[in-house]
PDB file of C-alpha atoms in Angstrom:
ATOM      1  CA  UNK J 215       0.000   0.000   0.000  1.00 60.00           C
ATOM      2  CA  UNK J 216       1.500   3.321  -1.278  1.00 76.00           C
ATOM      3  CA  UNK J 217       1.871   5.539   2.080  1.00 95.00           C
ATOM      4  CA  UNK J 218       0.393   9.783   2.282  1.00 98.00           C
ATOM      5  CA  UNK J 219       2.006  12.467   3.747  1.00 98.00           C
ATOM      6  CA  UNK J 220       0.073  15.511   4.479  1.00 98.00           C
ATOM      7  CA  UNK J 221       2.563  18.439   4.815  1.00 98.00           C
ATOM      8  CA  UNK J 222       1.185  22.230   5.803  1.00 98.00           C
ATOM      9  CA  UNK J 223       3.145  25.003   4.704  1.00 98.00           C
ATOM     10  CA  UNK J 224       2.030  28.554   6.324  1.00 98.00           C
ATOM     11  CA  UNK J 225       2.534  31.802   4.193  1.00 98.00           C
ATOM     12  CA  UNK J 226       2.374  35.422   4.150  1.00 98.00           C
ATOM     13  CA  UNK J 227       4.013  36.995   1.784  1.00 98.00           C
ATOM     14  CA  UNK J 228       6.420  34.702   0.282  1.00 98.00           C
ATOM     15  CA  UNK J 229       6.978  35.343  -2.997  1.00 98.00           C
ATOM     16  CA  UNK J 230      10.303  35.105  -2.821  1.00 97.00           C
ATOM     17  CA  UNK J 231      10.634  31.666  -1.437  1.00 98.00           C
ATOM     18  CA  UNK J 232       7.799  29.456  -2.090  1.00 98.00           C
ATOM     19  CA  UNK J 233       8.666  28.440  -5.517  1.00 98.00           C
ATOM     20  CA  UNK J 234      12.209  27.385  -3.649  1.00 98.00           C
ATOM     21  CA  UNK J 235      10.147  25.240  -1.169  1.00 98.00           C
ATOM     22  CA  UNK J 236       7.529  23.493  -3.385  1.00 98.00           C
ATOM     23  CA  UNK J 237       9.944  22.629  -6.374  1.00 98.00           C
ATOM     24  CA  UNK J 238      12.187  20.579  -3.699  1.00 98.00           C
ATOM     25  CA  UNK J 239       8.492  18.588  -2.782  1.00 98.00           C
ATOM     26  CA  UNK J 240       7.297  18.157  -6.184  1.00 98.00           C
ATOM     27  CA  UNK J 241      10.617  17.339  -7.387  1.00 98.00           C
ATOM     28  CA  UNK J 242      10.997  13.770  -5.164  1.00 98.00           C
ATOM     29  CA  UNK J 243      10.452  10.987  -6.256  1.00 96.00           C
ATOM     30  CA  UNK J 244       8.401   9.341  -3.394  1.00 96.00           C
ATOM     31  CA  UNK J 245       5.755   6.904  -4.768  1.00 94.00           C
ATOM     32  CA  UNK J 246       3.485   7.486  -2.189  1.00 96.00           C
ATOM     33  CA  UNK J 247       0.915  10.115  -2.222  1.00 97.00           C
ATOM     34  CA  UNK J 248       1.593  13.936  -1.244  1.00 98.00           C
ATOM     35  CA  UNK J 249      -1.167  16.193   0.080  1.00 98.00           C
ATOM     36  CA  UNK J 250       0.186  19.963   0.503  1.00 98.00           C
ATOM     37  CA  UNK J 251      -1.503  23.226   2.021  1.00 98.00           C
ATOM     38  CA  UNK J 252      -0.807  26.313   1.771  1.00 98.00           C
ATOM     39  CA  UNK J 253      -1.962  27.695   4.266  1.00 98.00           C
ATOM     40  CA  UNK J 254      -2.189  31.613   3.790  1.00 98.00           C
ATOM     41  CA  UNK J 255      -2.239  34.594   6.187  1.00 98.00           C
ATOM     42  CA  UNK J 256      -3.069  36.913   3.665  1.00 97.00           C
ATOM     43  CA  UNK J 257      -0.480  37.196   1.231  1.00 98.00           C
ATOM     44  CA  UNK J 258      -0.393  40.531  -0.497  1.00 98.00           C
ATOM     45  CA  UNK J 259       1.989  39.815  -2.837  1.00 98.00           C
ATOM     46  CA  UNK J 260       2.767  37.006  -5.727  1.00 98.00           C
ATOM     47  CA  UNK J 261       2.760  33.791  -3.007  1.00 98.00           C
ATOM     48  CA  UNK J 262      -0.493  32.861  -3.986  1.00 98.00           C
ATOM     49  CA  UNK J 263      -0.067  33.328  -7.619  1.00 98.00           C
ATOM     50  CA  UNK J 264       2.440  31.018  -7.618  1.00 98.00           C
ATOM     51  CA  UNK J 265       1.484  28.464  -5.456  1.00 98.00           C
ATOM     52  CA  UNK J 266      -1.424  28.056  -7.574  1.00 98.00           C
ATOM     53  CA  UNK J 267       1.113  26.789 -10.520  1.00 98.00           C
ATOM     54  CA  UNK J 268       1.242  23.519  -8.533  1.00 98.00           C
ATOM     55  CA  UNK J 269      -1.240  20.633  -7.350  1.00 98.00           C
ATOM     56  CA  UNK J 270      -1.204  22.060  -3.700  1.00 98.00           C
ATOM     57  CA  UNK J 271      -4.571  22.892  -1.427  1.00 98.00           C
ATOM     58  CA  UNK J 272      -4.974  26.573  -0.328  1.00 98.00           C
ATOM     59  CA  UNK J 273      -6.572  27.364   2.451  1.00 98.00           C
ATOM     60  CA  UNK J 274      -7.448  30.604   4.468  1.00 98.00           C
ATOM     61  CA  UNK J 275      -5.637  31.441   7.696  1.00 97.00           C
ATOM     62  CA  UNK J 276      -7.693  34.629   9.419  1.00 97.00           C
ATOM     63  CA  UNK J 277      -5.103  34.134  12.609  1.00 95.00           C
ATOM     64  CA  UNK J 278      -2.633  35.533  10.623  1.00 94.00           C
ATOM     65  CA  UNK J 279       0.102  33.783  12.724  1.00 95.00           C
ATOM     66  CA  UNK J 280       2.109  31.027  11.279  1.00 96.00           C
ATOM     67  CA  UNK J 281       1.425  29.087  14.384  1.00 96.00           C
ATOM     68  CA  UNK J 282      -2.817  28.901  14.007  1.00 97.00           C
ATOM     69  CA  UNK J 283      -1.937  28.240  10.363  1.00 97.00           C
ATOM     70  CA  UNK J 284      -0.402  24.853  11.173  1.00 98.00           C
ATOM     71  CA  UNK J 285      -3.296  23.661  13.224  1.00 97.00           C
ATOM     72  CA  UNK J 286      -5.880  25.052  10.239  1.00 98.00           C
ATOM     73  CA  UNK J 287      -3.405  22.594   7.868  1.00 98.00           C
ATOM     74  CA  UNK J 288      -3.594  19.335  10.503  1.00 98.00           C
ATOM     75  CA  UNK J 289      -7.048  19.503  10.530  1.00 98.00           C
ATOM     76  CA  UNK J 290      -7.360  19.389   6.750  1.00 98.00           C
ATOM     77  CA  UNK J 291      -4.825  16.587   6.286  1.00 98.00           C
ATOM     78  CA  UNK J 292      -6.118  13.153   5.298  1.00 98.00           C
ATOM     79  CA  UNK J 293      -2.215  11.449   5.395  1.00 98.00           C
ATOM     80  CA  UNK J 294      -0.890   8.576   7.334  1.00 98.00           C
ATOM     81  CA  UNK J 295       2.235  11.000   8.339  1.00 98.00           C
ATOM     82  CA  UNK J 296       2.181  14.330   8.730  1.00 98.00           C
ATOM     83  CA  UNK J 297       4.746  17.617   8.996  1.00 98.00           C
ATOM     84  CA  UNK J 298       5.159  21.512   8.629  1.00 98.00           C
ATOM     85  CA  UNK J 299       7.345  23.031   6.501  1.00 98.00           C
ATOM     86  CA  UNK J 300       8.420  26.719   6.530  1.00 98.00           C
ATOM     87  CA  UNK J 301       8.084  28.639   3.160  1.00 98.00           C
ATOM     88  CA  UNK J 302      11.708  29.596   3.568  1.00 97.00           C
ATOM     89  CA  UNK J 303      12.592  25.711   4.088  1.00 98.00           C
ATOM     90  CA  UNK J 304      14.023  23.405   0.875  1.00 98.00           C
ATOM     91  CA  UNK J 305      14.198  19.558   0.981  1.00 98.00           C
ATOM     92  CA  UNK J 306      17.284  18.030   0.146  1.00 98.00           C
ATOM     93  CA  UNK J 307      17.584  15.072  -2.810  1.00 97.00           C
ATOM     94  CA  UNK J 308      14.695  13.256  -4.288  1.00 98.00           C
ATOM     95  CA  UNK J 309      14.564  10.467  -1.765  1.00 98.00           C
ATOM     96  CA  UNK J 310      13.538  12.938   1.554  1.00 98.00           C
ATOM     97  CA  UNK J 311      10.629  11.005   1.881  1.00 98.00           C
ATOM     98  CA  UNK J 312      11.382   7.863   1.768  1.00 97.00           C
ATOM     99  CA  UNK J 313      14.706   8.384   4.013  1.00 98.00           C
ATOM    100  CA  UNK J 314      12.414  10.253   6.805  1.00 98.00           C
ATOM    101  CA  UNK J 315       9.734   7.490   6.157  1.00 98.00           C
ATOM    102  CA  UNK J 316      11.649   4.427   6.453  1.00 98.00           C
ATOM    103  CA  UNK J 317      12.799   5.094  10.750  1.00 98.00           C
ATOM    104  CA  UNK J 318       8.606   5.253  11.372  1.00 98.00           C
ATOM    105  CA  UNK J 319       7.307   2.136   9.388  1.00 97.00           C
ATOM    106  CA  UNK J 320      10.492  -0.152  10.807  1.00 97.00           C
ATOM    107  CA  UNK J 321       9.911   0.875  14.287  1.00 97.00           C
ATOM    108  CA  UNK J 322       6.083   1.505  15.518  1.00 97.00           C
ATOM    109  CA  UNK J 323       7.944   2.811  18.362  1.00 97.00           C
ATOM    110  CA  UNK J 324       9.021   5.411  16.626  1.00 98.00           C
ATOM    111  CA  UNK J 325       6.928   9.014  17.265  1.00 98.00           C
ATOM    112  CA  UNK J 326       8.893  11.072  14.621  1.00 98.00           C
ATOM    113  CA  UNK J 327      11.463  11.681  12.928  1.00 98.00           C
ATOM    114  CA  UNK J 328      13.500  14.268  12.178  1.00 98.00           C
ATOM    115  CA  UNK J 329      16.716  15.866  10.290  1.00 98.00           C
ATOM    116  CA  UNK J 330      19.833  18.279  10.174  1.00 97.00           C
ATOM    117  CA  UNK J 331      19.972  21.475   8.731  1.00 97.00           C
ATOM    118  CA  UNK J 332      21.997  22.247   5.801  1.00 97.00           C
ATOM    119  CA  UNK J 333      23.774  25.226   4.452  1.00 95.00           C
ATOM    120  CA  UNK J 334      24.372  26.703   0.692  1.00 91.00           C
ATOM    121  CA  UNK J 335      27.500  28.504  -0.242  1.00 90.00           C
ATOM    122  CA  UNK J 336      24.896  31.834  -1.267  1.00 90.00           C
ATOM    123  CA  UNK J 337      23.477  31.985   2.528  1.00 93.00           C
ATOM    124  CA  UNK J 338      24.416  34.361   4.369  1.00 92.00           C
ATOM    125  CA  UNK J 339      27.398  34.753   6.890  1.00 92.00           C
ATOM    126  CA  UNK J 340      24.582  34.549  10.000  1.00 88.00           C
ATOM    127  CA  UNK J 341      22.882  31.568   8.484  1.00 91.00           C
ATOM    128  CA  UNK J 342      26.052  29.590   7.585  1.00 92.00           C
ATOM    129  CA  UNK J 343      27.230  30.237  11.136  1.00 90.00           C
ATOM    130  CA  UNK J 344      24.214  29.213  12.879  1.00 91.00           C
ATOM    131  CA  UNK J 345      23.864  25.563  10.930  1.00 94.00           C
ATOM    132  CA  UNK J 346      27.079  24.689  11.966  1.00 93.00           C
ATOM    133  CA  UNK J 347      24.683  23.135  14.262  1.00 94.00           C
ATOM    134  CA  UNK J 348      22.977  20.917  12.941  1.00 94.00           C
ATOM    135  CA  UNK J 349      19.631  21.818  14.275  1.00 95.00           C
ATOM    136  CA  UNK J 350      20.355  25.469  14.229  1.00 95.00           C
ATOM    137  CA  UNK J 351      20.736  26.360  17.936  1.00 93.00           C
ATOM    138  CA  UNK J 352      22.560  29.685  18.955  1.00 90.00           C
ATOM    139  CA  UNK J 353      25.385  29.066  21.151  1.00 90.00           C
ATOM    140  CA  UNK J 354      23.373  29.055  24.625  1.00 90.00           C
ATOM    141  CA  UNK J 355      20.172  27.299  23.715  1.00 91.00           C
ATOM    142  CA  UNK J 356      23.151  24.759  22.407  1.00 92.00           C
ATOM    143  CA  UNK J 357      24.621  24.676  26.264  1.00 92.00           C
ATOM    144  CA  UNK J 358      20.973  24.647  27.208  1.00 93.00           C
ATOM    145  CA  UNK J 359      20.233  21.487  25.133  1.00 96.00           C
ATOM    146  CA  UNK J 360      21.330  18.524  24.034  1.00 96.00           C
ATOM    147  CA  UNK J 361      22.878  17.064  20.760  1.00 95.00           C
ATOM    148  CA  UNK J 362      20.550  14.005  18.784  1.00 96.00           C
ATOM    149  CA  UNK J 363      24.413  12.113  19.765  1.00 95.00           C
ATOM    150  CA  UNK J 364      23.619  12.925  23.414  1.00 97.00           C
ATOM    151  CA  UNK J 365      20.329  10.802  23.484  1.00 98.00           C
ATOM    152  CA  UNK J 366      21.043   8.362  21.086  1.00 97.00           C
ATOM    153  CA  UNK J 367      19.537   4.477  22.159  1.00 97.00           C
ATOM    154  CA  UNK J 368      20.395   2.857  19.155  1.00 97.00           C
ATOM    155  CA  UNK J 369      22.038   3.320  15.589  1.00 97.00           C
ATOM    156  CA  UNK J 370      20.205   1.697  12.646  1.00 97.00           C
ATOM    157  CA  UNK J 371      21.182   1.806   8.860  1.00 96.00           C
ATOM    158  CA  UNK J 372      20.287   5.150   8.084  1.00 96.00           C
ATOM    159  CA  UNK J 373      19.116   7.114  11.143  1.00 98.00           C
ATOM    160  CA  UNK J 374      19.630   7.025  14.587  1.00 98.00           C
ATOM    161  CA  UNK J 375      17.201   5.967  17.259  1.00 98.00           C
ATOM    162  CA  UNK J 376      16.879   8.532  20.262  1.00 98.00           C
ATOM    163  CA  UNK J 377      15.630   8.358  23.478  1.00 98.00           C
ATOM    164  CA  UNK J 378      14.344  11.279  25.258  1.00 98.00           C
ATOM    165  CA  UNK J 379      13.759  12.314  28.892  1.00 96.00           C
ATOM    166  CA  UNK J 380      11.827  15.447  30.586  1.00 92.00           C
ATOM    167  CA  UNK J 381      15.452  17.289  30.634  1.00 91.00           C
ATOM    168  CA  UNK J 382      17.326  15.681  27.649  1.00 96.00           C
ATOM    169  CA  UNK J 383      14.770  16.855  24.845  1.00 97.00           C
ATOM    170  CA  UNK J 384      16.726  17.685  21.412  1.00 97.00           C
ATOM    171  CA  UNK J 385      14.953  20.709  20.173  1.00 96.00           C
ATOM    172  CA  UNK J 386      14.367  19.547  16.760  1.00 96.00           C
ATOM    173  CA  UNK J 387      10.559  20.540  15.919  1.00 90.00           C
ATOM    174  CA  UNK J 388       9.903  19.735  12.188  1.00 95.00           C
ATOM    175  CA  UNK J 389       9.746  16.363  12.550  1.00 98.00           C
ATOM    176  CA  UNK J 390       7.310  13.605  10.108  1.00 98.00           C
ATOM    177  CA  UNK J 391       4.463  12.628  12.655  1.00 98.00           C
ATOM    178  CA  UNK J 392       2.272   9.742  12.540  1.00 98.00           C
ATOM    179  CA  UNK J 393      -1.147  10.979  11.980  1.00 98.00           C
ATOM    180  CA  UNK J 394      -2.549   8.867  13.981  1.00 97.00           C
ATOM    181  CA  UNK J 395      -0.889   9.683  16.725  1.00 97.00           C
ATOM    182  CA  UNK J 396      -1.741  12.859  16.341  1.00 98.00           C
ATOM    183  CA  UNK J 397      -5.375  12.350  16.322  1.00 97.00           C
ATOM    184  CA  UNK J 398      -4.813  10.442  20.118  1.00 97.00           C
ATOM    185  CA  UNK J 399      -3.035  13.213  21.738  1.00 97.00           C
ATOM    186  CA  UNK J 400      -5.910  15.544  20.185  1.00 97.00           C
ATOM    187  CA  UNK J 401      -3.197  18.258  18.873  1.00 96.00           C
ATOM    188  CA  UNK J 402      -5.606  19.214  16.093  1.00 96.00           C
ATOM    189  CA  UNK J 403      -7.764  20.295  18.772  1.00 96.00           C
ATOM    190  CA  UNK J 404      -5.724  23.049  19.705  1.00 96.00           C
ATOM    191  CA  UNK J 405      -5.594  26.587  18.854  1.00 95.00           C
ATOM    192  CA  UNK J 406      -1.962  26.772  18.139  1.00 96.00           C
ATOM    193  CA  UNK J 407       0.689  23.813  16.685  1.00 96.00           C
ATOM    194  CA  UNK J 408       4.060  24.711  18.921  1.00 95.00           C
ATOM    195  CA  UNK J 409       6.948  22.985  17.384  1.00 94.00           C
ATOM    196  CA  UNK J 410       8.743  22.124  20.964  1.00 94.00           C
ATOM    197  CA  UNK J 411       5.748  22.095  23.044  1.00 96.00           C
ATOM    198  CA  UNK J 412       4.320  19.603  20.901  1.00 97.00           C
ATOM    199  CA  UNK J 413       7.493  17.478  21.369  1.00 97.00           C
ATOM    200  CA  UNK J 414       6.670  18.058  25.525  1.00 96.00           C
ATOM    201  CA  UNK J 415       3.511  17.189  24.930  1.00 97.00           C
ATOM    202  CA  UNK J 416       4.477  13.881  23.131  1.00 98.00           C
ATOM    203  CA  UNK J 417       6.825  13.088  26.158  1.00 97.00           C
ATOM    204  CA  UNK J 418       4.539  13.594  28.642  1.00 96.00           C
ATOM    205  CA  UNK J 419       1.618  10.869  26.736  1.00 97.00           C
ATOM    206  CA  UNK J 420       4.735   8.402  26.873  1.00 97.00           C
ATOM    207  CA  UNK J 421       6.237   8.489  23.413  1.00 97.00           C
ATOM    208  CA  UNK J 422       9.928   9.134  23.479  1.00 98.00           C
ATOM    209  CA  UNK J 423      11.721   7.730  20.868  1.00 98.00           C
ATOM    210  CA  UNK J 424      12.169   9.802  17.460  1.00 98.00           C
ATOM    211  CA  UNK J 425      14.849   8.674  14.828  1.00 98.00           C
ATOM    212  CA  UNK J 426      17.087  11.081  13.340  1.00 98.00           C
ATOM    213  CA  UNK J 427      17.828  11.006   9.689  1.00 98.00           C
ATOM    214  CA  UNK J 428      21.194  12.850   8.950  1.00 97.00           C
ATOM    215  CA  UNK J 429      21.029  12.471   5.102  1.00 97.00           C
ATOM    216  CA  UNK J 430      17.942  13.818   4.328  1.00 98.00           C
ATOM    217  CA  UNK J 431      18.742  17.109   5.333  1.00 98.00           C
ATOM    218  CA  UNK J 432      16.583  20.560   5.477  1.00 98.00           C
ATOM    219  CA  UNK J 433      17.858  23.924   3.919  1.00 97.00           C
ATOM    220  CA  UNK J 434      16.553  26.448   5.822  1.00 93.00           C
TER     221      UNK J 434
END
């Protein structure tokens, strides 16, 4: 059976990146079957215009905020999986899905999974700096938190299986969800999709492994 992914971008004004973000979707070569929102604060400029030149779902966002945007794209998702891009985010290759996929369907223990953050020679000085990281932390949320190496339980072909605690959390919110799962901690219920406190949240209902995925890789 060929697997869905529902993935929710947020916009407002985003002319100059959304083409960026949706060409790196469109352009994998996952079998399964994508379903992608836009999910749109109001875009005054060319965002929507473009984002029309693809086979993605627009929807309204009268919140403005990117955060009640992500809930207003859950909601709407029919997938097995589920994740939030940012219009300013890229996915590496043409196998992201399948890479990102392959941690959740091996191991049902698996809540997410997640990846590092890349850089391109034509960022800027600030944004190559700050992926040096690989989850782009500045230096004291880095002492703060830990590294996906910190927490790791197990390494598997591919990805990495981590285990996390109340105080060893890595803080690595776009992750691929299981829908499901969603759906039983009742996050589409709630006014506002919080990257990190969503990842408390998932903790605290007793689901603490996610897999990290080092070659699929986010440009951001």
């Amino acid at each position: 059976m060929k697997k869905s992914v529902s993935i929710t971008i947020p916009t407002l004004n985003e002319e100059l990146n959304i083409k960026r973000c949706l060409d790196s979707i469109f352009r994998q070569k996952f079998k399964g079957r994508l379903e992608v929102f836009i999910v749109d604060g109001g875009s005054t400029d060319k965002t929507l215009e473009i984002a029309k030149t693809y086979p993605v779902k627009i929807l309204r966002n009268p919140y403005v905020n990117a955060e009640s945007g992500k809930i207003i794209g859950l909601r709407a998702g029919t997938g097995e999986y589920f994740m939030i891009l940012d219009a300013d985010m890229d996915l590496q290759g043409i196998d992201w899905f399948d890479k990102m996929l392959r941690p959740l369907l091996e191991n049902q223990s698996i809540a997410g999974s997640f990846t590092k953050f890349v850089a391109k020679k034509t960022d800027s000085l600030l944004s190559r700096y700050i992926t040096i990281d690989s989850i782009q932390r500045d230096p004291l949320f880095r002492f703060l938190t830990p590294d996906p190496e910190q927490v790791i339980e197990d390494k598997k072909p591919g990805y990495w299986v981590c285990k996390y605690s109340p105080k060893q959390i890595v803080p690595a919110g776009f992750c691929l969800y299981r829908m499901k799962q969603i759906k039983e901690l009742k996050l589409h219920k709630r006014k506002k999709f919080m990257e990190l406190d969503t990842l408390s949240l998932y903790l605290k209902a007793g689901k603490n492994h996610f897999a990290y995925v080092p070659s699929a890789g986010i440009h951001h």
